Short mmCIF file of C-alpha atoms in Angstrom, two decimals:
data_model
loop_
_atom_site.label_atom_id
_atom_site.label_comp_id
_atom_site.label_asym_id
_atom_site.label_seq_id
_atom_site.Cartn_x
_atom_site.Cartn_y
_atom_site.Cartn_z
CA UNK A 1 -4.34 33.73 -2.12
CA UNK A 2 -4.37 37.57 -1.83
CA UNK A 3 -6.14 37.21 1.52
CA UNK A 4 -3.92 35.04 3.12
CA UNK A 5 -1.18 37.51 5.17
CA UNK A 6 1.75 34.80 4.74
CA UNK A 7 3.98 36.83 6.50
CA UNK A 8 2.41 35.62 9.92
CA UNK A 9 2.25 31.93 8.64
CA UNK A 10 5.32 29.29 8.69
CA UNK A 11 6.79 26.37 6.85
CA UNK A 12 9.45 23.67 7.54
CA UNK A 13 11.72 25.70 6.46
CA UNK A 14 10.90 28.98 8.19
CA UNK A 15 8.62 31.98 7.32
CA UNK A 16 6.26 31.58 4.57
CA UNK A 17 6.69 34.47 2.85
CA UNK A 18 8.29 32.53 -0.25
CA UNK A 19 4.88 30.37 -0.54
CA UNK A 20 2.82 33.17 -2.62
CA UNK A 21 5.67 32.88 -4.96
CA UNK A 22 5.99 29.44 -5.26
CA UNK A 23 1.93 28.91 -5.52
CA UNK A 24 1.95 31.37 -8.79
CA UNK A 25 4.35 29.66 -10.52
CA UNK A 26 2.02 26.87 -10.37
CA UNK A 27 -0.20 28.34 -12.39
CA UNK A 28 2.00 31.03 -14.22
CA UNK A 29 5.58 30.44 -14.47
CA UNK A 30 6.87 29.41 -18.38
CA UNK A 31 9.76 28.75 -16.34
CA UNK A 32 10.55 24.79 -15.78
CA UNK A 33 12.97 25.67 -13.48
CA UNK A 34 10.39 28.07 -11.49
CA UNK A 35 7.51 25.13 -11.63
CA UNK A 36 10.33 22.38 -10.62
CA UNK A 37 10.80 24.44 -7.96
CA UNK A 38 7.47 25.40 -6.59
CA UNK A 39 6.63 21.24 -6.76
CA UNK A 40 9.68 21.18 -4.46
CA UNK A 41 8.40 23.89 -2.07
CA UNK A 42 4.68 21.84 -1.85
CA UNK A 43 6.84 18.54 -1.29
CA UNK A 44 9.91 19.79 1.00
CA UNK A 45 8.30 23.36 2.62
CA UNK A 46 4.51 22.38 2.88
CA UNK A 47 5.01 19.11 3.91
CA UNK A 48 8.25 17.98 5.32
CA UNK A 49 8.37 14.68 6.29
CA UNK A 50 4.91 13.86 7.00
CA UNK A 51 4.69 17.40 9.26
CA UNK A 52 2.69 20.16 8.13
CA UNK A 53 3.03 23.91 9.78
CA UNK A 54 0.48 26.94 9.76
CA UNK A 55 1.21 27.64 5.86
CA UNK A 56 -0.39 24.29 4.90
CA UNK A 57 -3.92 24.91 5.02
CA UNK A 58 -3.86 28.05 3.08
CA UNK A 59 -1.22 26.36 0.49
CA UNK A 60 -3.70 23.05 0.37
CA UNK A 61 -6.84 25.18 -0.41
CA UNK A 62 -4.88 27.30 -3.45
CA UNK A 63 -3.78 24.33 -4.78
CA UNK A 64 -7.14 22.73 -4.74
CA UNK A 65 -8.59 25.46 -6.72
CA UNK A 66 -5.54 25.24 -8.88
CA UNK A 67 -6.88 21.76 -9.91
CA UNK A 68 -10.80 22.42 -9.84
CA UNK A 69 -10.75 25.40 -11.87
CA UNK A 70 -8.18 23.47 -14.31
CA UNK A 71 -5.36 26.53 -13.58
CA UNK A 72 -2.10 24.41 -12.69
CA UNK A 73 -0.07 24.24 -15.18
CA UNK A 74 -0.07 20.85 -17.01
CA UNK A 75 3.89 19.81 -15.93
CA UNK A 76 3.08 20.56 -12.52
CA UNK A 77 -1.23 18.72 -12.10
CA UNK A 78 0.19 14.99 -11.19
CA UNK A 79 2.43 16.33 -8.71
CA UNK A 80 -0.12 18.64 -6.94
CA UNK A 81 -2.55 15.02 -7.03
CA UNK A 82 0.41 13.65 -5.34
CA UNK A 83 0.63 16.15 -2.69
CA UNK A 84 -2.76 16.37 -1.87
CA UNK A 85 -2.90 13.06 -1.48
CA UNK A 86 -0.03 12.38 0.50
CA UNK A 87 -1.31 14.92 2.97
CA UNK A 88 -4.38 13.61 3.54
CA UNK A 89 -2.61 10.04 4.37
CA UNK A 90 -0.38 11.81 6.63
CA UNK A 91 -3.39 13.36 8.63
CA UNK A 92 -4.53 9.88 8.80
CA UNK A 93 -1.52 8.83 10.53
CA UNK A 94 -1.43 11.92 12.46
CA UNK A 95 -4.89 10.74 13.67
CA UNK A 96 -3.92 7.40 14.60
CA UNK A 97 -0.58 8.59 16.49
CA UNK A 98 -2.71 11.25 18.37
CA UNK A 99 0.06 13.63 17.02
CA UNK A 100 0.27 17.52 16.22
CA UNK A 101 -3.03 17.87 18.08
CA UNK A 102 -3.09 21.74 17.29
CA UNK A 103 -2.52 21.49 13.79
CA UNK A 104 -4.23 18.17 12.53
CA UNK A 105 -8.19 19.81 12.92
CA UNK A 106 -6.71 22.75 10.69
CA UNK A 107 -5.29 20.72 7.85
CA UNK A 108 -7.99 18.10 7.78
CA UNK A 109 -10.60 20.82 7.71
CA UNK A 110 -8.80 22.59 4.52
CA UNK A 111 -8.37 18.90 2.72
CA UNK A 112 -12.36 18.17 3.25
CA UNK A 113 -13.28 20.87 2.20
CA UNK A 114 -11.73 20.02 -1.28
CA UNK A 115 -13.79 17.40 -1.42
CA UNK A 116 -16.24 18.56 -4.05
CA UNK A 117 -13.86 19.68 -5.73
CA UNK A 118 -12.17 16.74 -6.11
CA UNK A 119 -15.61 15.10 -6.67
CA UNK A 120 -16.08 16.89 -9.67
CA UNK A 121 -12.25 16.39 -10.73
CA UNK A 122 -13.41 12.17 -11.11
CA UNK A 123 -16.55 12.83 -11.89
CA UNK A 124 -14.81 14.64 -15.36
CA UNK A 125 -11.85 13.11 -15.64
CA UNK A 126 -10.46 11.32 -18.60
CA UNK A 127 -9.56 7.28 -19.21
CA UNK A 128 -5.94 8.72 -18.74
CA UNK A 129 -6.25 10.88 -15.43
CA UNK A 130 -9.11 8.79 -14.05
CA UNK A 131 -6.76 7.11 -11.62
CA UNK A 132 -4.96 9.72 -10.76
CA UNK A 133 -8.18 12.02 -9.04
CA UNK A 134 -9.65 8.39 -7.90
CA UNK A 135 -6.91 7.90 -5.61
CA UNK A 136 -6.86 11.22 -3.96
CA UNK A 137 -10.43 11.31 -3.93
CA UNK A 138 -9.95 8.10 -1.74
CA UNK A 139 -7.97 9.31 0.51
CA UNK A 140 -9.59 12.48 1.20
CA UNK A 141 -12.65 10.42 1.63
CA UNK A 142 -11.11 8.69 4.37
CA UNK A 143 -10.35 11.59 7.29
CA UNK A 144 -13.17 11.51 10.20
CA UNK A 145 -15.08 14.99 8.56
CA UNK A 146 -15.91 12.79 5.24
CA UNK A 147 -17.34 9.58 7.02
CA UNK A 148 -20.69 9.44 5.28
CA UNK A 149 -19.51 10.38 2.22
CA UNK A 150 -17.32 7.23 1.87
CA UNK A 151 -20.24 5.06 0.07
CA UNK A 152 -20.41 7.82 -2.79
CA UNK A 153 -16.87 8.13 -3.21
CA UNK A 154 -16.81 4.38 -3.81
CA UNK A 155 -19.39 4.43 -6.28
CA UNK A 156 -17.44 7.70 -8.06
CA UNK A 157 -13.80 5.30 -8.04
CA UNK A 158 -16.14 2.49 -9.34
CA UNK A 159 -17.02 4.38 -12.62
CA UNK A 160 -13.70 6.09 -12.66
CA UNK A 161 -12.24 2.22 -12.93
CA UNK A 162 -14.72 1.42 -15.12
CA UNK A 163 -13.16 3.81 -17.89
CA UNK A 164 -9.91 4.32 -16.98
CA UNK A 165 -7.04 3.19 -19.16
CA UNK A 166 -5.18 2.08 -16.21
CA UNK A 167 -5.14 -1.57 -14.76
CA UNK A 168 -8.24 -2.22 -12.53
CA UNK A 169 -5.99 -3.89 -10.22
CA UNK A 170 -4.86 -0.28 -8.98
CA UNK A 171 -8.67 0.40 -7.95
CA UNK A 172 -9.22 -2.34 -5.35
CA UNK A 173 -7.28 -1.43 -2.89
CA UNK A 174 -8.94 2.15 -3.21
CA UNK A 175 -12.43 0.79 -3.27
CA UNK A 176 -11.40 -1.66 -0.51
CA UNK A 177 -10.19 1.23 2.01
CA UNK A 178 -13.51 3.05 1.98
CA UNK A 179 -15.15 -0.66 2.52
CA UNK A 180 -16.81 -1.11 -0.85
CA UNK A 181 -17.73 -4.76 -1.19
CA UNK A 182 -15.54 -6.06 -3.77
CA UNK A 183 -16.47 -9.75 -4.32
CA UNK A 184 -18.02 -9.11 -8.24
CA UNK A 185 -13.90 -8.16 -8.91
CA UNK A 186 -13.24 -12.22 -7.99
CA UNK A 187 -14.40 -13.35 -11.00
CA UNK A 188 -12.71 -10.40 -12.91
CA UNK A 189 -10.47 -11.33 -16.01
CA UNK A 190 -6.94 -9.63 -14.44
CA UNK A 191 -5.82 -12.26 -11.88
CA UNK A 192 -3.97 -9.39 -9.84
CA UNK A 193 -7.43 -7.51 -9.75
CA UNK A 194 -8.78 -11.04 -8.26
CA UNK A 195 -6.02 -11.49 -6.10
CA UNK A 196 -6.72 -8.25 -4.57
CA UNK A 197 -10.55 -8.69 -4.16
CA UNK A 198 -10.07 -12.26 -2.03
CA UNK A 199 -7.58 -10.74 -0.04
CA UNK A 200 -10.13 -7.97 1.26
CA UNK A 201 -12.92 -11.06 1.13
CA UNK A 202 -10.72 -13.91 3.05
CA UNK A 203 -13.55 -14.71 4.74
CA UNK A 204 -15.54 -15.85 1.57
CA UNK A 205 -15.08 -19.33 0.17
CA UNK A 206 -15.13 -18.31 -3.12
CA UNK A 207 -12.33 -15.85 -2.24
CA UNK A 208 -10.24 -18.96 -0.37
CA UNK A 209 -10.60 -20.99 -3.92
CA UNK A 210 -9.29 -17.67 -5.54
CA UNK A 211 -6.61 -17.59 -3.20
CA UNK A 212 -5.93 -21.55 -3.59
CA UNK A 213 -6.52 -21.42 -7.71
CA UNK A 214 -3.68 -18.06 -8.36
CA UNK A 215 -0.85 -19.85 -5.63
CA UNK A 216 -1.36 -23.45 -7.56
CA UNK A 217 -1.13 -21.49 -11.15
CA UNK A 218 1.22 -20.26 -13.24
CA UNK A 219 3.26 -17.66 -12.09
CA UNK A 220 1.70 -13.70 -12.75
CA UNK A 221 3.71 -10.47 -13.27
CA UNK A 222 2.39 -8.30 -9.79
CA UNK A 223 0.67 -10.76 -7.97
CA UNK A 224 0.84 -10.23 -4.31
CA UNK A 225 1.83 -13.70 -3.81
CA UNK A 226 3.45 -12.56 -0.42
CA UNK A 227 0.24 -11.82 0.78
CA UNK A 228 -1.35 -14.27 -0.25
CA UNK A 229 0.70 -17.04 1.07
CA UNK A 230 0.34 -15.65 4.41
CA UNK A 231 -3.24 -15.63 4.04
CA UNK A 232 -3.77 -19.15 3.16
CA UNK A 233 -1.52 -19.65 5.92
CA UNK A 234 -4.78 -18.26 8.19
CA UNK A 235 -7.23 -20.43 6.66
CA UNK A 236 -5.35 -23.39 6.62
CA UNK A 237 -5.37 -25.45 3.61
CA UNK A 238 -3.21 -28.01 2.94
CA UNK A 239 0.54 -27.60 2.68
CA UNK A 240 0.91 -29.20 -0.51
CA UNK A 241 -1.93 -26.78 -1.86
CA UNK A 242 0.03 -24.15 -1.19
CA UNK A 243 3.79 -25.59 -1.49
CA UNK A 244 5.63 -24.40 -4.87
CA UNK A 245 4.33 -20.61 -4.05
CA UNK A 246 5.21 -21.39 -0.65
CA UNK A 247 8.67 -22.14 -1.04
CA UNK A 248 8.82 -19.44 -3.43
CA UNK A 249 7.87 -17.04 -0.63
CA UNK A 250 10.44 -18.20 1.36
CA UNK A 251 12.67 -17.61 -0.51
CA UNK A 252 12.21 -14.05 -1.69
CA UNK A 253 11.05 -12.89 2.32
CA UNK A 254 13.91 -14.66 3.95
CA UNK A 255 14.44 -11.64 6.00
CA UNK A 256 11.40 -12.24 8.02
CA UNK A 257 10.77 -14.58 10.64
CA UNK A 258 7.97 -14.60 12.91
CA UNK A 259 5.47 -13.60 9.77
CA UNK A 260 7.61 -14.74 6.72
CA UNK A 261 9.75 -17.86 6.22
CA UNK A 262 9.09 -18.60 9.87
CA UNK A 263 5.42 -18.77 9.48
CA UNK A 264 5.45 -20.69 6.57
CA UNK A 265 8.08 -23.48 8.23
CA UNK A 266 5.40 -24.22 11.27
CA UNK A 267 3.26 -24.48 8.48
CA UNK A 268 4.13 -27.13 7.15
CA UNK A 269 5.50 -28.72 9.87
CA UNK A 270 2.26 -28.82 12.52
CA UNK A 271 4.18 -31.73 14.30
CA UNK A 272 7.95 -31.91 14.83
CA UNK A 273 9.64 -34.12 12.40
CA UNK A 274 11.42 -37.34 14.17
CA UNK A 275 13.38 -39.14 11.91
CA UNK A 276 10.81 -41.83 12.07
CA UNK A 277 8.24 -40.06 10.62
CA UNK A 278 8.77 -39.66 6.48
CA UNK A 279 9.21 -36.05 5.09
CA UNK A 280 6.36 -35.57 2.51
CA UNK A 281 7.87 -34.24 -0.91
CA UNK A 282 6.11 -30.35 -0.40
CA UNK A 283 8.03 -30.87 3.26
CA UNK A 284 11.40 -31.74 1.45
CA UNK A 285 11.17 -28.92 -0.89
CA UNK A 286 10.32 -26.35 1.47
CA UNK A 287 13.51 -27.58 3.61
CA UNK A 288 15.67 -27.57 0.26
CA UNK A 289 14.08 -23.74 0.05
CA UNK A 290 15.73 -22.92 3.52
CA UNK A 291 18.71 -24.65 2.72
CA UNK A 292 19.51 -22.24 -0.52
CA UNK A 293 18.55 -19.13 1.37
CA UNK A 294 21.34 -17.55 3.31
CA UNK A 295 19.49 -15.46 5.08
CA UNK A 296 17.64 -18.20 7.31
CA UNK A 297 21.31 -18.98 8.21
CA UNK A 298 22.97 -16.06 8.68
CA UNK A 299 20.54 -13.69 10.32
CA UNK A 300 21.86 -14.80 13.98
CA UNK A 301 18.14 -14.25 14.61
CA UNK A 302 16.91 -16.31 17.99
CA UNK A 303 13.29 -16.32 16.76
CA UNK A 304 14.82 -17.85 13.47
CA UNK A 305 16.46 -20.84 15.52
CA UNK A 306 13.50 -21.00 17.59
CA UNK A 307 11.71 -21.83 14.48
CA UNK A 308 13.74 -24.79 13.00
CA UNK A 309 13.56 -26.19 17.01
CA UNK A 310 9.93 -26.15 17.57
CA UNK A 311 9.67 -27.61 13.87
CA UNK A 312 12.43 -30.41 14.78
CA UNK A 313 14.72 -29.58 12.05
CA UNK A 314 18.52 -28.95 12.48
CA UNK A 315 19.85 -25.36 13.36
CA UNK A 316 23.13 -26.24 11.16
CA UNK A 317 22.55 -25.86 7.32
CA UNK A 318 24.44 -28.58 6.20
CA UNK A 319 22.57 -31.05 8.51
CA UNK A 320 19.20 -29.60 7.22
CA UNK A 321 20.48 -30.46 3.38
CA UNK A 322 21.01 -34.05 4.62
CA UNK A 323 17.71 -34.22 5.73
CA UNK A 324 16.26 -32.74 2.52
CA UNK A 325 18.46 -34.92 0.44
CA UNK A 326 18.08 -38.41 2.54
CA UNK A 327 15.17 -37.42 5.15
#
């Protein structure tokens, strides 16, 4: 840090000449006040809303070493983690935006180069921080510099799940982001961790009848049911496989059309009803699912009235709870 001349070097909030101070007290300050506010400077100075000026990649590489060489004070390590790791997804959407051209090489360059560092963090981490260094080790992983060392940081978040106290649920999507192969997790024992796994996998059978199995089951506490209604939805079982989450779904998502209720509603209505044609019972539920959900009624969405047209319902409420009720 004594090398860097912060004077020349800017922030969010102007010249960086307050950063030295802030990066100390880090590491130093017995002040919880000082530390609070140093987190604040990382969070609000460093990086401001996803934007990060000349005094980032100097800042990124102190704090780095502030975590390798186990320096930062203990109040302040999570928060650094979080940092870290938030910068490194914002380079990735800097990347995919094409944005800040003349600063993104600088800041990626300064994250990658943590990456030993960070290596080494998971590689000795505890059951309690394991997840905590897995995660930003995954996203560092991720920028372009750190492409062949994706298959390595897998295996490193593998053993870090492996002993971490945390839920293994909260690895998959890690592991699933530097494209580990996760199929062995759809036979795991935590449904959510399973649930995960066949939504990276929806092109495995075995990860369908996962899919199929957790939406036809009792209800569980975190399940991405959302998602996986919608992906049944792609590989097209049958309605009443799928109906009680289904309806479930619609309910709690009733603010979107096209890939929410909307999506579901074609679903289970691949022909438009005529009046001659007998509402199956997973049909009539999902319609008695609309009818308690005031959104679907009083969005004023066209798409939404689109729907319940193409599907041959009514567009008036009370006419679609006659047709759930006597249909």
């Amino acid at each position: 840090m004594q090398h860097v001349d912060w004077s020349v070097l800017e922030h969010s909030h102007g010249p960086a000449t307050d950063t030295p101070g802030h990066l100390h007290a880090l590491e130093h300050s017995p002040s919880e006040t000082a530390r609070e506010a140093a987190v604040r400077h990382l969070w609000d100075s460093i990086l401001h809303q996803g934007a990060v000026l000349s005094a980032g990649p100097p800042a990124i590489r102190v704090v780095t070493t502030l975590l390798a060489e186990g320096r930062a004070h203990p109040d302040t390590v999570e928060e650094i983690v979080g940092f870290l790791e938030k910068t490194a997804w914002c380079m990735d959407d800097w990347i995919q935006w094409g944005s800040q051209a003349w600063m993104l090489p600088l800041v990626v360059d300064a994250l990658a180069e943590g990456y030993p560092a960070v290596r080494t963090l998971v590689e000795r981490s505890s059951p309690d921080d394991a997840y905590l260094y897995a995660r930003l080790l995954g996203a560092i992983a991720l920028l372009p510099p750190l492409a062949d060392r994706r298959e390595e940081a897998a295996a490193l978040v593998r053993t870090a799940m492996d002993r971490s106290t945390e839920p293994r649920q909260e690895f998959v999507d890690i592991l699933a982001d530097l494209g580990a192969d996760v199929r062995d997790l759809l036979d795991d024992p935590d449904p959510v961790a399973r649930a995960l796994a066949a939504l990276v996998h929806q092109d495995d059978p075995q990860a369908r009848q996962v899919i199929l199995d957790l939406l036809g089951g009792p209800p569980v506490e975190r399940l991405p049911t959302a998602r996986l209604v919608l992906a049944a939805l792609r590989f097209r079982p049958s309605f009443e496989e799928i109906a009680p989450a289904a309806c479930d779904f619609v309910r709690n998502n009733s603010y979107v059309v096209v890939d929410g209720w909307g999506a579901v509603t074609r679903f289970a209505f691949p022909e438009p009803y005529f009046p001659d044609r007998p509402l199956s019972d997973s049909q009539r539920a999902l319609l008695e699912a609309l009818v308690e959900t005031d959104r679907v009624w009083s969005s004023g969405d066209d798409e939404a009235r689109r729907v319940l047209e193409d599907c041959g319902l009514p567009q008036d409420r009370e006419a679609c709870r006659a047709l759930a009720t006597w249909g």
